[in-house]
XYZ file of C-alpha atoms in Angstrom:
413
model
C 27.097 111.072 50.422
C 29.525 113.873 51.421
C 29.428 115.705 54.780
C 27.924 118.767 53.140
C 25.179 116.638 51.589
C 24.442 115.183 54.983
C 23.717 118.727 56.348
C 20.958 119.290 53.852
C 17.706 117.519 54.410
C 16.530 115.816 51.253
C 12.708 115.968 50.777
C 11.439 112.371 51.390
C 9.310 112.310 48.193
C 12.599 112.869 46.200
C 13.915 109.493 47.403
C 13.320 106.143 45.671
C 11.554 103.634 48.054
C 13.817 100.881 46.658
C 17.260 102.348 46.317
C 16.761 105.106 48.984
C 18.685 107.406 46.687
C 17.524 110.622 44.950
C 15.519 109.657 41.886
C 16.970 110.599 38.527
C 14.122 109.356 36.459
C 10.990 109.089 38.568
C 8.272 106.909 37.157
C 4.854 106.039 38.537
C 3.228 102.600 38.649
C -0.444 101.974 38.134
C -0.724 101.741 41.984
C 0.265 105.410 42.234
C 3.697 104.891 43.843
C 6.631 106.503 42.310
C 10.081 104.961 41.910
C 13.324 105.562 40.146
C 13.155 103.916 36.750
C 16.357 101.961 37.044
C 15.317 100.506 40.443
C 11.800 99.507 39.518
C 12.856 98.049 36.162
C 15.436 95.915 37.950
C 12.566 94.749 40.377
C 10.220 94.029 37.560
C 12.876 92.214 35.405
C 12.661 89.380 37.876
C 9.706 87.503 36.503
C 8.764 86.395 40.032
C 8.092 90.022 41.053
C 4.617 90.901 39.862
C 3.535 93.181 42.578
C 4.203 96.777 43.594
C 7.078 96.775 46.213
C 5.247 99.096 48.504
C 1.605 98.358 48.274
C 2.064 94.622 47.413
C -0.786 94.958 44.878
C -0.577 92.530 41.859
C 0.341 94.606 38.762
C -1.992 93.906 35.894
C -0.230 96.696 33.936
C 3.506 97.272 34.070
C 3.354 100.490 32.169
C 5.714 103.002 33.756
C 4.463 106.597 33.560
C 7.238 109.268 33.710
C 6.663 111.749 36.534
C 7.896 114.872 34.719
C 6.723 117.273 37.486
C 8.650 115.523 40.144
C 11.680 115.186 37.974
C 11.776 118.950 37.282
C 11.305 119.650 41.057
C 14.244 117.309 41.805
C 16.475 118.962 39.090
C 15.665 122.387 40.286
C 16.321 121.440 44.016
C 19.700 119.945 42.899
C 20.634 123.139 41.021
C 19.908 125.317 44.056
C 21.793 122.997 46.324
C 24.792 122.564 43.995
C 27.094 124.431 46.423
C 26.421 121.551 48.889
C 27.480 118.843 46.531
C 24.187 117.958 44.795
C 24.774 117.545 41.091
C 21.923 118.302 38.673
C 21.449 115.303 36.522
C 20.470 115.486 32.903
C 16.922 114.925 31.678
C 16.598 111.269 30.796
C 15.762 110.112 27.257
C 12.207 108.980 27.043
C 11.855 105.197 26.844
C 10.082 103.446 24.099
C 6.306 103.296 24.510
C 3.788 100.571 23.675
C 2.337 102.652 20.781
C 5.735 102.983 19.264
C 6.309 99.239 19.532
C 2.894 98.595 17.934
C 3.740 101.011 15.158
C 6.951 98.979 14.348
C 5.020 95.804 14.337
C 2.441 97.211 11.865
C 5.356 98.353 9.665
C 6.365 94.764 9.305
C 3.529 94.445 6.849
C 4.951 97.194 4.628
C 7.649 95.617 2.269
C 10.000 98.674 2.229
C 9.850 99.130 6.043
C 10.206 95.509 7.139
C 13.925 95.137 7.721
C 14.171 98.622 9.173
C 11.352 97.889 11.673
C 12.991 94.570 12.717
C 16.352 96.209 13.303
C 14.790 99.000 15.318
C 12.763 96.427 17.292
C 15.958 94.443 17.993
C 17.718 97.557 19.308
C 14.733 98.150 21.605
C 14.809 94.660 22.987
C 18.508 94.762 23.627
C 18.355 98.076 25.479
C 16.739 96.856 28.726
C 14.821 94.103 30.420
C 11.895 96.349 30.809
C 11.818 96.803 26.959
C 11.748 93.122 26.655
C 8.721 92.868 28.800
C 6.997 95.685 27.004
C 7.657 94.104 23.631
C 6.265 90.692 24.729
C 3.245 92.427 26.438
C 1.981 93.939 23.156
C 2.114 90.568 21.468
C 5.223 91.001 19.375
C 6.006 87.318 19.588
C 2.966 86.417 17.392
C 4.101 88.862 14.715
C 7.705 87.546 14.768
C 6.472 83.912 14.728
C 4.537 84.620 11.592
C 7.580 86.127 9.987
C 9.546 82.954 10.785
C 6.850 80.558 9.842
C 5.905 82.278 6.558
C 9.032 84.207 5.484
C 8.024 84.128 1.824
C 4.634 85.772 2.464
C 6.382 89.060 3.527
C 6.675 90.405 -0.012
C 10.427 90.373 0.063
C 12.215 90.643 -3.272
C 14.068 87.450 -3.122
C 14.356 84.244 -1.154
C 17.683 85.370 0.288
C 16.005 88.567 1.555
C 13.205 86.412 3.102
C 15.949 84.324 4.820
C 17.593 87.488 6.295
C 14.127 88.708 7.412
C 13.486 85.418 9.201
C 16.952 85.339 10.727
C 16.484 88.766 12.299
C 13.056 87.673 13.721
C 14.577 84.542 15.238
C 17.291 86.718 16.923
C 14.762 89.052 18.331
C 12.622 86.224 19.704
C 15.594 84.618 21.435
C 16.748 87.884 23.037
C 13.218 88.546 24.303
C 13.850 85.927 27.011
C 10.157 85.306 27.025
C 7.890 84.312 29.960
C 6.731 80.630 30.345
C 3.257 81.671 29.077
C 4.787 83.257 25.982
C 7.003 80.163 25.195
C 4.048 77.844 25.696
C 1.976 79.931 23.224
C 4.703 79.724 20.610
C 4.949 75.983 21.010
C 1.160 75.670 20.592
C 1.070 77.035 17.050
C 0.013 73.748 15.391
C 3.548 72.581 15.111
C 4.394 75.077 12.270
C 6.675 77.153 14.410
C 8.699 74.116 15.476
C 9.049 73.108 11.853
C 10.167 76.632 10.897
C 12.858 76.653 13.594
C 13.899 73.236 12.449
C 14.329 74.628 8.956
C 16.404 77.438 10.404
C 18.726 74.898 12.001
C 19.188 73.407 8.549
C 20.654 76.661 7.116
C 24.318 76.500 6.375
C 24.856 80.155 5.659
C 24.139 81.670 9.115
C 25.478 79.752 12.231
C 24.297 82.587 14.413
C 20.638 81.998 13.492
C 21.057 78.301 13.896
C 22.384 78.818 17.374
C 19.426 81.108 18.243
C 17.015 78.551 16.878
C 18.483 75.830 19.036
C 18.453 78.032 22.188
C 14.894 79.116 21.585
C 13.830 75.583 21.087
C 15.498 74.586 24.337
C 13.707 77.285 26.268
C 10.398 76.204 24.813
C 10.848 72.480 25.528
C 11.669 73.277 29.178
C 8.178 74.661 29.837
C 5.875 72.492 27.703
C 3.994 69.387 28.975
C 5.671 65.958 28.074
C 2.632 64.873 26.021
C 3.302 67.930 23.721
C 6.829 66.679 22.660
C 5.775 63.121 21.806
C 4.917 63.985 18.222
C 8.112 65.752 17.218
C 9.025 65.231 13.600
C 12.046 62.928 12.903
C 13.486 65.915 10.920
C 13.845 67.758 14.204
C 16.179 65.024 15.567
C 18.171 64.853 12.240
C 18.841 68.591 12.286
C 19.821 68.632 16.015
C 22.264 65.782 15.209
C 23.742 67.846 12.402
C 24.207 70.683 14.728
C 26.274 68.420 16.968
C 28.299 67.293 13.945
C 29.018 70.943 12.957
C 29.927 71.950 16.557
C 29.182 75.683 15.854
C 30.186 76.609 19.429
C 30.363 75.054 22.837
C 27.224 77.058 23.831
C 25.324 75.651 20.789
C 26.594 72.107 21.408
C 25.551 72.173 25.026
C 22.075 73.592 24.136
C 21.455 70.855 21.438
C 22.517 68.045 23.886
C 20.353 69.485 26.641
C 17.505 69.756 24.295
C 17.711 66.132 23.320
C 18.066 65.091 27.003
C 14.795 66.875 27.707
C 12.805 65.301 24.925
C 14.227 61.769 24.727
C 12.226 60.176 27.523
C 8.924 60.882 25.832
C 7.165 58.700 23.249
C 9.343 57.374 20.517
C 11.822 60.182 20.795
C 14.650 57.920 21.897
C 14.256 55.782 18.778
C 13.929 58.867 16.556
C 17.232 60.180 18.076
C 18.986 56.896 17.362
C 17.574 56.747 13.875
C 19.010 60.258 13.303
C 22.460 58.598 13.975
C 23.071 60.584 17.020
C 24.969 57.875 18.863
C 28.084 57.704 16.691
C 28.084 61.541 16.712
C 28.016 61.577 20.520
C 30.861 58.989 20.674
C 32.927 61.220 18.485
C 32.303 64.163 20.715
C 33.565 62.102 23.659
C 36.708 61.326 21.632
C 37.334 64.927 20.686
C 35.960 67.122 23.417
C 37.748 67.845 26.682
C 35.156 70.121 28.454
C 33.913 68.444 31.577
C 30.262 69.676 31.357
C 29.867 68.651 27.744
C 31.253 65.059 28.494
C 28.908 64.725 31.472
C 25.979 65.793 29.352
C 26.974 63.455 26.417
C 27.181 60.510 28.786
C 23.779 61.350 30.242
C 22.235 61.414 26.705
C 23.960 58.198 25.762
C 22.607 56.517 28.883
C 19.155 57.579 27.809
C 19.644 56.196 24.254
C 21.072 52.965 25.593
C 17.767 52.339 27.274
C 16.548 51.061 23.873
C 18.057 48.136 21.971
C 18.875 50.197 18.937
C 20.859 52.634 20.935
C 22.957 49.978 22.608
C 23.508 48.316 19.220
C 24.678 51.708 17.696
C 27.151 52.167 20.634
C 28.620 48.706 20.287
C 28.872 49.062 16.560
C 31.126 52.110 16.831
C 34.692 51.017 17.044
C 35.436 53.275 19.973
C 32.013 53.101 21.646
C 32.749 50.901 24.700
C 36.303 52.039 24.964
C 35.586 55.778 25.183
C 32.702 55.341 27.656
C 34.840 53.203 29.968
C 37.797 55.645 29.560
C 35.751 58.418 31.180
C 35.599 56.554 34.441
C 37.985 58.273 36.898
C 39.193 60.676 34.264
C 36.570 63.431 34.195
C 34.483 63.780 37.292
C 32.439 61.590 39.712
C 29.364 62.620 37.755
C 30.871 61.377 34.371
C 32.086 58.161 36.094
C 28.588 57.431 37.504
C 26.936 57.993 34.063
C 29.557 55.775 32.315
C 28.976 52.927 34.795
C 25.188 53.260 34.150
C 25.821 52.820 30.398
C 28.020 49.872 30.972
C 25.366 48.323 33.297
C 22.800 48.468 30.468
C 25.241 46.999 28.032
C 26.182 44.160 30.353
C 22.576 43.425 31.329
C 20.878 43.523 27.942
C 23.575 43.183 25.266
C 26.234 41.150 27.046
C 26.895 38.444 24.485
C 30.324 36.635 24.338
C 32.068 39.035 22.137
C 30.956 42.113 24.091
C 31.998 40.483 27.433
C 35.359 39.701 25.871
C 35.795 43.222 24.602
C 34.901 44.614 28.034
C 37.590 42.456 29.592
C 40.263 43.344 27.079
C 39.484 47.123 27.443
C 40.092 46.954 31.087
C 36.433 47.650 31.985
C 36.310 44.750 34.473
C 39.516 45.917 36.210
C 38.156 49.425 36.501
C 34.901 48.273 38.031
C 36.911 46.184 40.615
C 38.951 49.294 41.466
C 35.725 51.278 41.748
C 34.581 48.879 44.515
C 37.920 49.542 46.376
C 37.863 53.348 46.287
C 34.141 54.122 46.428
C 34.720 57.012 44.101
C 31.199 57.752 43.020
C 28.997 56.918 45.949
C 27.045 53.764 47.024
C 24.632 53.729 44.044
C 27.391 53.637 41.458
C 29.311 51.051 43.530
C 26.218 48.902 43.594
C 25.834 49.117 39.782
C 29.497 48.081 39.397
C 28.980 45.161 41.769
C 25.938 44.071 39.723
C 27.783 44.124 36.469
C 30.620 42.028 37.964
C 28.211 39.462 39.454
C 26.182 39.208 36.259
C 29.204 37.754 34.316
C 31.404 36.429 37.082
C 31.676 32.968 35.404
C 33.323 34.602 32.380
C 35.379 37.225 34.132
C 36.347 36.250 37.591
C 39.251 33.966 36.925
C 40.501 35.910 33.888
C 44.260 36.682 33.677
C 43.192 40.122 32.258
C 42.258 41.331 35.752
C 45.247 42.855 37.541
C 46.433 40.665 40.439
C 45.929 43.463 42.994
C 42.224 43.889 41.970
C 41.180 40.189 41.987
C 40.411 40.372 45.725
C 37.824 43.048 45.035
C 35.781 40.930 42.642
C 32.434 40.207 44.402
C 31.553 36.675 45.186
């Protein structure tokens, strides 16, 4: 604020209670308090804020009503006081209203208006967080889910058009960044919606839609109850594995791995993931990928899969399985080392036959575990796991010439 502006007393009701600046687009909440649109939208975009900032009343309706009278007063006052440095701001464009959104959703049922309506709806969603909330509040997610679940029932002229229509709906749903309640409602649609998104992942002609499907599924799985993910179709795990094979982008790969990490502990999902041949794919990612976070996540998922016998067998069957896991100790991060040791602990405890123990010795796994005890690189829990592995098979390993001389003294008795 300039010195000339400081000399002029600004009417208090021109000032936004949040920003403490002159309001450019005053809007009134259902509580009767007026704020600048940008400030109150920013407040409401945080899903934890469900109250009026001044009255602390819970907002059952987030409709923002433009206060045109106050805006004109402020504009006139700024014009009069222009010599003192107050610039008259332009009249703001009216935001989208709920009736307008509902009209677009109704137009989805009209064949020649469908794509135009979807594109307009996407533009609205991308404009602001407040628009996202308004679109969700009128129940748009249900309309869009119907489009994705039944793309061929939309009277499109061809199957390719139906696919484009469904892709646009998936994109809008992802960009809505829905509330937990909305995500749970989508998941609860008798499994049809999950199947539809799984089919979207199967598409080979639109990697962007496949990515949005994975990201949307990840958001949903993060909020549903564990019992709800126990009955996921094996096809779901097969398509996620294919996503990992294709490696569309780092973002997509991370989302797919995180999604599998989230669902694997429940029911038979571990076995379903192994049966989808995810283990060799994950080993290949460890061989080819250098990003720290992805390596840490892959090792976390491999540890979960190695909790079942089939998962351990798949890892050992891969020619580079044991080698690449042990190679990540000391070379990526303390987190990666800790997860690699946990995998080796499961192998040594449940699958440690003579050939496996010999392979671990030849790969230098035993020497690394001895060195780990010397440096305490990953903390006491990991050191204890390493000590347990070495003690389990001390009769085979302790006097081996494969262990470097300087590490023999670290071998636990």
